[in-house]
Tab-separated table of C-alpha atoms and ligand atoms in Angstrom:
chain	number	residue	atom	x	y	z
R	99	MET	CA	1.737	-100.173	2.745
R	100	SER	CA	2.530	-98.910	-0.798
R	101	LYS	CA	3.469	-95.210	-1.148
R	102	LEU	CA	0.671	-92.894	-2.390
R	103	ASN	CA	1.439	-91.013	-5.598
R	104	LEU	CA	-0.158	-87.645	-4.700
R	105	PRO	CA	-0.723	-84.828	-7.230
R	106	THR	CA	0.910	-81.467	-6.416
R	107	LYS	CA	-0.799	-79.298	-3.778
R	108	GLN	CA	-2.049	-76.884	-6.465
R	109	GLU	CA	-3.455	-79.794	-8.497
R	110	ARG	CA	-5.132	-81.171	-5.373
R	111	HIS	CA	-6.823	-77.822	-4.667
R	112	THR	CA	-8.084	-77.660	-8.292
R	113	ARG	CA	-9.395	-81.203	-8.012
R	114	PHE	CA	-11.270	-80.263	-4.832
R	115	GLY	CA	-12.931	-77.225	-6.471
R	116	SER	CA	-10.537	-74.252	-6.153
R	117	ILE	CA	-10.656	-71.807	-9.099
R	118	GLN	CA	-8.488	-68.889	-10.301
R	119	PRO	CA	-9.485	-65.355	-9.110
R	120	ALA	CA	-11.717	-63.453	-11.582
R	121	ALA	CA	-10.110	-60.547	-13.472
R	122	GLY	CA	-12.672	-58.133	-11.906
R	123	THR	CA	-13.550	-54.527	-12.680
R	124	LYS	CA	-13.387	-52.896	-9.256
R	125	PRO	CA	-10.288	-50.968	-8.112
R	126	THR	CA	-7.645	-52.846	-6.169
R	127	SER	CA	-5.644	-49.904	-4.824
R	128	LYS	CA	-6.809	-48.346	-1.537
R	129	GLU	CA	-6.881	-44.771	-2.893
R	130	LEU	CA	-9.388	-45.704	-5.601
R	131	MET	CA	-11.691	-47.715	-3.326
R	132	THR	CA	-14.914	-46.142	-2.061
R	133	ASP	CA	-14.681	-45.166	1.600
R	134	LEU	CA	-18.284	-46.074	2.427
R	135	GLN	CA	-17.865	-45.501	6.169
R	136	ASN	CA	-16.964	-41.848	5.581
R	137	LYS	CA	-19.622	-41.013	3.011
R	138	PRO	CA	-21.536	-38.124	4.593
R	139	HIS	CA	-25.331	-38.201	4.650
R	140	ASP	CA	-28.109	-37.938	7.160
R	141	TYR	CA	-28.149	-41.446	8.616
R	142	LEU	CA	-31.177	-40.698	10.857
R	143	PHE	CA	-29.676	-41.445	14.293
R	144	ALA	CA	-26.479	-40.927	16.238
R	145	LEU	CA	-25.205	-44.129	17.910
R	146	ASP	CA	-24.158	-44.664	21.542
R	147	ALA	CA	-21.709	-47.412	20.741
R	148	VAL	CA	-20.196	-49.134	17.725
R	149	GLY	CA	-17.047	-51.205	17.677
R	150	ILE	CA	-15.705	-54.696	18.185
R	151	CYS	CA	-15.928	-57.300	20.941
R	152	GLU	CA	-14.582	-60.768	21.792
R	153	VAL	CA	-11.093	-59.516	20.908
R	154	LYS	CA	-8.565	-61.813	22.597
R	155	TYR	CA	-5.155	-60.169	23.074
R	156	PRO	CA	-2.175	-60.779	25.357
R	157	VAL	CA	-1.573	-58.020	27.918
R	158	ASN	CA	0.950	-57.347	30.702
R	159	ILE	CA	-0.785	-57.223	34.083
R	160	PRO	CA	0.832	-55.737	37.217
R	161	SER	CA	-0.027	-57.272	40.588
R	162	SER	CA	0.809	-56.553	44.230
R	163	THR	CA	1.136	-60.292	44.810
R	164	SER	CA	3.413	-62.850	43.201
R	165	PRO	CA	3.739	-63.087	40.213
R	166	THR	CA	4.029	-59.303	40.277
R	167	MET	CA	4.072	-58.960	36.463
R	168	GLN	CA	2.263	-61.472	34.295
R	169	VAL	CA	1.137	-61.908	30.720
R	170	SER	CA	-2.562	-62.676	30.567
R	171	MET	CA	-5.029	-63.254	27.740
R	172	ALA	CA	-7.573	-60.434	27.853
R	173	ALA	CA	-10.976	-60.286	26.141
R	174	PHE	CA	-11.738	-56.759	24.944
R	175	LYS	CA	-14.899	-54.935	23.933
R	176	MET	CA	-13.987	-51.565	22.376
R	177	THR	CA	-16.559	-49.090	21.114
R	178	THR	CA	-16.998	-45.409	20.269
R	179	SER	CA	-19.969	-43.186	19.667
R	180	LEU	CA	-20.977	-42.349	16.078
R	181	GLY	CA	-22.476	-39.083	14.839
R	182	ARG	CA	-25.699	-38.956	12.881
R	183	HIS	CA	-23.945	-37.872	9.684
R	184	SER	CA	-21.294	-40.631	9.663
R	185	LYS	CA	-22.223	-43.993	8.151
R	186	GLY	CA	-19.669	-46.068	10.017
R	187	ILE	CA	-16.453	-46.072	12.025
R	188	ASN	CA	-13.139	-47.311	10.625
R	189	MET	CA	-13.047	-50.491	12.668
R	190	SER	CA	-9.579	-51.540	11.573
R	191	ARG	CA	-8.170	-48.558	13.476
R	192	ILE	CA	-9.226	-50.105	16.804
R	193	MET	CA	-7.086	-53.181	16.195
R	194	GLU	CA	-4.298	-50.980	14.834
R	195	GLN	CA	-4.243	-49.092	18.131
R	196	LEU	CA	-4.324	-52.257	20.235
R	197	GLU	CA	-1.434	-53.708	18.243
R	198	ALA	CA	0.553	-50.452	18.565
R	199	TYR	CA	0.153	-50.637	22.355
R	200	ARG	CA	1.214	-54.305	22.356
R	201	GLN	CA	4.329	-53.478	20.342
R	202	GLU	CA	5.144	-50.778	22.914
R	203	ASN	CA	4.920	-53.545	25.560
R	204	TRP	CA	2.325	-51.595	27.572
R	205	VAL	CA	1.348	-52.556	31.096
R	206	MET	CA	-2.432	-52.554	31.408
R	207	ASN	CA	-3.801	-50.811	34.476
R	208	LEU	CA	-6.442	-48.140	35.126
R	209	PRO	CA	-4.383	-45.082	34.030
R	210	THR	CA	-2.971	-46.703	30.869
R	211	LEU	CA	-6.385	-48.059	29.861
R	212	ALA	CA	-7.879	-44.602	30.440
R	213	ASN	CA	-5.242	-43.175	28.037
R	214	PHE	CA	-6.041	-45.925	25.558
R	215	THR	CA	-9.767	-45.079	25.662
R	216	GLN	CA	-9.229	-41.351	25.261
R	217	GLU	CA	-6.810	-41.936	22.374
R	218	LEU	CA	-9.322	-44.249	20.692
R	219	ALA	CA	-12.031	-41.575	20.727
R	220	ALA	CA	-9.581	-39.110	19.137
R	221	ARG	CA	-8.347	-41.606	16.552
R	222	MET	CA	-11.927	-42.399	15.536
R	223	GLN	CA	-12.890	-38.707	15.588
R	224	GLN	CA	-15.723	-39.406	18.023
R	225	THR	CA	-16.794	-37.727	21.250
R	226	SER	CA	-16.924	-40.830	23.429
R	227	ALA	CA	-15.335	-44.252	23.737
R	228	GLU	CA	-15.697	-47.210	26.082
R	229	ILE	CA	-13.433	-50.177	26.762
R	230	GLU	CA	-14.441	-53.283	28.711
R	231	VAL	CA	-11.828	-55.909	29.393
R	232	TRP	CA	-11.889	-59.222	31.270
R	233	PHE	CA	-8.688	-61.132	31.975
R	234	PRO	CA	-7.553	-63.998	34.200
R	235	TRP	CA	-5.395	-62.623	37.024
R	236	PHE	CA	-3.052	-65.141	38.664
R	237	TYR	CA	-1.839	-65.182	42.264
R	238	GLU	CA	-0.002	-67.580	44.530
R	239	ARG	CA	-2.176	-69.391	47.031
R	240	ILE	CA	-0.665	-71.174	50.042
R	241	SER	CA	-2.440	-74.153	51.607
R	242	PRO	CA	-3.756	-73.528	55.158
R	243	ALA	CA	-1.876	-76.251	57.091
R	244	LEU	CA	1.208	-77.474	55.214
R	245	LYS	CA	1.814	-74.173	53.383
R	246	LYS	CA	2.003	-75.702	49.908
R	247	THR	CA	2.125	-73.088	47.163
R	248	GLY	CA	0.181	-73.212	43.911
R	249	LEU	CA	-1.071	-70.752	41.337
R	250	GLN	CA	-4.750	-69.794	41.253
R	251	HIS	CA	-6.645	-67.228	39.220
R	252	SER	CA	-9.786	-65.106	39.218
R	253	GLU	CA	-11.336	-63.196	36.329
R	254	ALA	CA	-10.681	-59.450	36.697
R	255	PHE	CA	-12.627	-56.704	34.938
R	256	ILE	CA	-11.990	-53.063	33.989
R	257	LYS	CA	-14.393	-50.738	32.214
R	258	ILE	CA	-13.334	-47.235	31.181
R	259	SER	CA	-15.827	-44.709	29.819
R	260	TYR	CA	-14.501	-41.552	28.179
R	261	GLU	CA	-16.735	-38.653	27.158
R	262	LYS	CA	-15.275	-35.431	25.760
R	263	ASP	CA	-15.037	-32.656	28.379
R	264	CYS	CA	-16.154	-34.980	31.219
R	265	PRO	CA	-14.109	-36.758	33.880
R	266	ILE	CA	-13.122	-40.342	32.999
R	267	LYS	CA	-15.379	-42.970	34.592
R	268	ALA	CA	-14.231	-46.453	35.588
R	269	GLU	CA	-15.615	-49.695	36.924
R	270	ILE	CA	-13.499	-52.484	38.331
R	271	GLY	CA	-14.537	-56.003	39.122
R	272	ILE	CA	-13.690	-59.567	39.898
R	273	LYS	CA	-15.286	-62.975	39.486
R	274	ALA	CA	-13.978	-65.303	42.180
R	275	ALA	CA	-14.808	-68.901	43.064
R	276	ILE	CA	-15.406	-69.844	46.707
R	277	THR	CA	-16.876	-72.664	48.824
R	278	THR	CA	-20.202	-72.222	50.581
R	279	LEU	CA	-21.597	-74.683	53.111
R	280	CYS	CA	-25.374	-74.639	53.471
R	281	PRO	CA	-26.491	-73.289	56.897
R	282	CYS	CA	-29.891	-74.944	56.581
R	283	SER	CA	-28.416	-78.349	55.777
R	284	LYS	CA	-26.019	-78.032	58.739
R	285	GLU	CA	-28.866	-77.044	61.068
R	286	ILE	CA	-31.260	-79.863	60.211
R	287	SER	CA	-28.961	-82.813	59.575
R	288	GLU	CA	-27.635	-85.264	62.187
R	289	TYR	CA	-24.279	-85.034	60.476
R	290	SER	CA	-22.632	-83.388	57.439
R	291	ALA	CA	-23.941	-80.509	55.370
R	292	HIS	CA	-23.999	-80.082	51.631
R	293	ASN	CA	-21.625	-77.551	50.193
R	294	GLN	CA	-20.928	-76.179	46.755
R	295	ARG	CA	-18.766	-73.957	44.633
R	296	GLY	CA	-20.029	-70.382	44.681
R	297	ILE	CA	-19.145	-67.739	42.101
R	298	VAL	CA	-18.969	-64.228	43.528
R	299	THR	CA	-19.035	-61.382	40.995
R	300	ILE	CA	-18.203	-57.902	42.286
R	301	THR	CA	-18.275	-54.729	40.210
R	302	ALA	CA	-17.341	-51.462	41.888
R	303	VAL	CA	-17.121	-47.789	40.960
R	304	PRO	CA	-14.065	-46.072	42.484
R	305	TYR	CA	-14.323	-42.415	43.548
R	306	ASP	CA	-11.093	-41.597	41.722
R	307	PRO	CA	-10.806	-43.993	38.782
R	308	ILE	CA	-7.252	-43.148	37.814
R	309	ASN	CA	-5.718	-43.134	41.277
R	310	VAL	CA	-6.949	-46.292	42.962
R	311	ASN	CA	-3.923	-46.867	45.182
R	312	GLU	CA	-4.541	-50.351	46.458
R	313	ASP	CA	-4.155	-53.340	44.170
R	314	TRP	CA	-7.901	-53.360	43.618
R	315	LYS	CA	-7.849	-56.936	42.314
R	316	ALA	CA	-6.450	-58.219	45.612
R	317	MET	CA	-8.809	-55.947	47.552
R	318	LEU	CA	-11.945	-57.257	45.818
R	319	LEU	CA	-10.748	-60.866	45.983
R	320	GLU	CA	-10.220	-60.499	49.744
R	321	ALA	CA	-13.802	-59.192	50.092
R	322	ALA	CA	-15.164	-62.251	48.282
R	323	GLU	CA	-12.995	-64.922	49.897
R	324	SER	CA	-12.796	-63.698	53.482
R	325	ASN	CA	-16.592	-63.887	53.778
R	326	ALA	CA	-16.985	-67.347	52.263
R	327	SER	CA	-17.273	-70.680	54.081
R	328	SER	CA	-13.849	-71.437	52.645
R	329	MET	CA	-11.448	-70.278	49.954
R	330	LEU	CA	-10.354	-72.566	47.143
R	331	TYR	CA	-6.782	-73.847	46.921
R	332	PRO	CA	-4.809	-75.379	44.061
R	333	VAL	CA	-2.740	-77.719	46.303
R	334	LEU	CA	-4.195	-79.459	49.367
R	335	LYS	CA	-2.601	-82.324	51.338
R	336	ARG	CA	-4.614	-84.265	53.959
R	337	PRO	CA	-3.981	-81.862	56.874
R	338	ASP	CA	-4.965	-78.993	54.531
R	339	GLU	CA	-8.108	-80.786	53.395
R	340	LYS	CA	-9.127	-81.382	57.035
R	341	LYS	CA	-8.625	-77.682	57.771
R	342	VAL	CA	-10.614	-76.552	54.716
R	343	THR	CA	-13.483	-78.954	55.485
R	344	GLU	CA	-13.709	-77.852	59.128
R	345	THR	CA	-13.381	-74.149	58.293
R	346	ALA	CA	-16.327	-74.444	55.895
R	347	TYR	CA	-18.394	-76.181	58.620
R	348	GLU	CA	-17.557	-73.376	61.065
R	349	ASN	CA	-18.659	-70.696	58.538
R	350	PRO	CA	-21.943	-71.743	56.870
R	351	ARG	CA	-23.282	-69.300	54.236
R	352	PHE	CA	-26.413	-68.867	52.157
R	353	VAL	CA	-26.091	-66.882	48.908
R	354	GLU	CA	-27.951	-64.107	50.757
R	355	ASP	CA	-25.315	-64.152	53.531
R	356	MET	CA	-22.526	-63.959	50.982
R	357	VAL	CA	-23.736	-60.861	49.159
R	358	ARG	CA	-24.586	-59.041	52.410
R	359	LEU	CA	-21.198	-59.783	54.009
R	360	VAL	CA	-19.240	-58.835	50.884
R	361	ALA	CA	-21.358	-55.664	50.601
R	362	ALA	CA	-20.387	-54.739	54.175
R	363	ASP	CA	-16.678	-55.038	53.333
R	364	LEU	CA	-17.100	-52.939	50.185
R	365	TYR	CA	-19.050	-50.355	52.164
R	366	GLU	CA	-16.039	-50.009	54.465
R	367	MET	CA	-13.612	-49.432	51.563
R	368	GLU	CA	-12.998	-45.694	51.331
R	369	SER	CA	-11.986	-45.741	47.659
R	370	ILE	CA	-15.282	-47.361	46.532
R	371	GLN	CA	-18.305	-45.211	45.738
R	372	ALA	CA	-20.826	-47.805	44.527
R	373	PHE	CA	-20.920	-51.541	43.947
R	374	THR	CA	-22.863	-54.590	42.853
R	375	VAL	CA	-22.313	-58.026	44.368
R	376	GLU	CA	-23.747	-61.225	42.973
R	377	CYS	CA	-23.340	-64.760	44.265
R	378	ARG	CA	-24.261	-67.854	42.282
R	379	ASN	CA	-24.030	-71.198	44.017
R	380	GLU	CA	-23.701	-74.245	41.809
R	381	GLU	CA	-25.906	-76.342	44.093
R	382	SER	CA	-24.687	-79.850	44.797
R	383	ILE	CA	-28.163	-81.152	45.726
R	384	HIS	CA	-29.966	-79.623	42.727
R	385	LEU	CA	-29.444	-79.276	38.991
R	386	HIS	CA	-30.221	-75.578	39.325
R	387	ASP	CA	-28.151	-72.785	40.920
R	388	ALA	CA	-29.004	-70.403	43.788
R	389	ILE	CA	-28.442	-66.677	43.169
R	390	ALA	CA	-28.501	-63.385	45.101
R	391	LYS	CA	-27.531	-59.833	44.153
R	392	ILE	CA	-27.193	-56.430	45.813
R	393	THR	CA	-26.522	-53.011	44.252
R	394	PHE	CA	-25.530	-50.138	46.534
R	395	SER	CA	-24.333	-46.553	46.150
R	396	LYS	CA	-22.858	-44.452	48.978
R	397	GLU	CA	-23.982	-41.254	47.238
W	496	LIG	N1	-18.003	-49.771	10.176
W	496	LIG	C1	-18.084	-51.096	9.975
W	496	LIG	N2	-16.976	-51.753	9.567
W	496	LIG	C2	-17.059	-53.107	9.410
W	496	LIG	C3	-18.269	-53.823	9.660
W	496	LIG	N3	-18.023	-55.130	9.436
W	496	LIG	C4	-16.721	-55.240	9.092
W	496	LIG	N4	-16.130	-54.017	9.048
W	496	LIG	C5	-14.717	-53.684	8.873
W	496	LIG	O1	-14.367	-52.771	7.885
W	496	LIG	C6	-12.939	-52.737	7.982
W	496	LIG	C7	-12.302	-52.003	6.843
W	496	LIG	O2	-12.696	-50.692	7.040
W	496	LIG	P1	-11.799	-49.529	7.620
W	496	LIG	O3	-11.288	-49.817	8.932
W	496	LIG	O4	-12.635	-48.309	7.503
W	496	LIG	O5	-10.634	-49.528	6.560
W	496	LIG	P2	-9.946	-48.252	5.863
W	496	LIG	O6	-10.994	-47.256	5.448
W	496	LIG	O7	-9.075	-48.791	4.805
W	496	LIG	O8	-9.137	-47.706	7.109
W	496	LIG	P3	-8.392	-46.278	7.293
W	496	LIG	O9	-7.156	-46.333	6.445
W	496	LIG	O10	-8.070	-46.245	8.750
W	496	LIG	O11	-9.330	-45.194	6.890
W	496	LIG	C8	-12.494	-54.148	8.116
W	496	LIG	O12	-11.570	-54.242	9.175
W	496	LIG	C9	-13.804	-54.848	8.547
W	496	LIG	O13	-13.608	-55.600	9.697
W	496	LIG	C10	-19.398	-53.101	10.099
W	496	LIG	O14	-20.492	-53.650	10.350
W	496	LIG	N5	-19.258	-51.739	10.237
């Protein structure tokens, strides 16, 4: 093939429609630019929350299980309140703060995220701030018969709510995948029973948000998995697969059974004040899913 005689990159851009920037009349230095967000007026209403979401950022996550320190990709929602006489917040400051924490190599847990939230409210000169963050948390999972190790993950969740002169509030959570085997199908069929992947979502309010001693991620995962027909495993050889299949048959669960059994475990956890448990089964004999949910407070 003969060699193409391409124009320069700049010439190519011009040919495809790029133009030179206009001279312009508006200021280009920051000091001379209007700060619209901080122009005082009566803007009719105060706001509960304004900020940014879908912010993907790497974070260091501590864990009681191996790997005990891991870098994960978190999705943040970060908001503050806004007074009636302020037009807008300075949104760039939220990302500035997140980047400053990253450069400090921070380890994200409940106390450090509580500090982050409180600092954000101060930086934005607002009375309240809220951070919600979801991140994949990885842990080693060993197969039930041949003890083969692989890495698995669940989605973990932290929400911190800061309000000036009030105690910090927190919510923790996990979204874990499990196997459920249908009790009805097992009961009525001559052999076999349909089973499916269930998604258990737990959110919980700890009594003392800053001093949750246990690795709450492991604690909530245990509540979801130990009540399922079977856990999921990354590596399964034939003896493992036999064990998993038979364990599921020995422990049939409806979605209703799942949320009630997980709720019982959470009820027994002394550090948890209130919780919500949802189970969604991706049904293997339908196109639709089966769902159940319970919300409970010990207060
Ligand atoms: N408040 C507000 N800001 C927005 C909106 N949409 C985009 N922006 C952001 O406005 C930002 C620039 O504003 P600021 O953060 O106030 O920038 P600045 O005033 O130079 O920042 P400071 O030096 O911290 O005062 C950009 O990061 C945009 O992302 C919006 O709907 N509301």
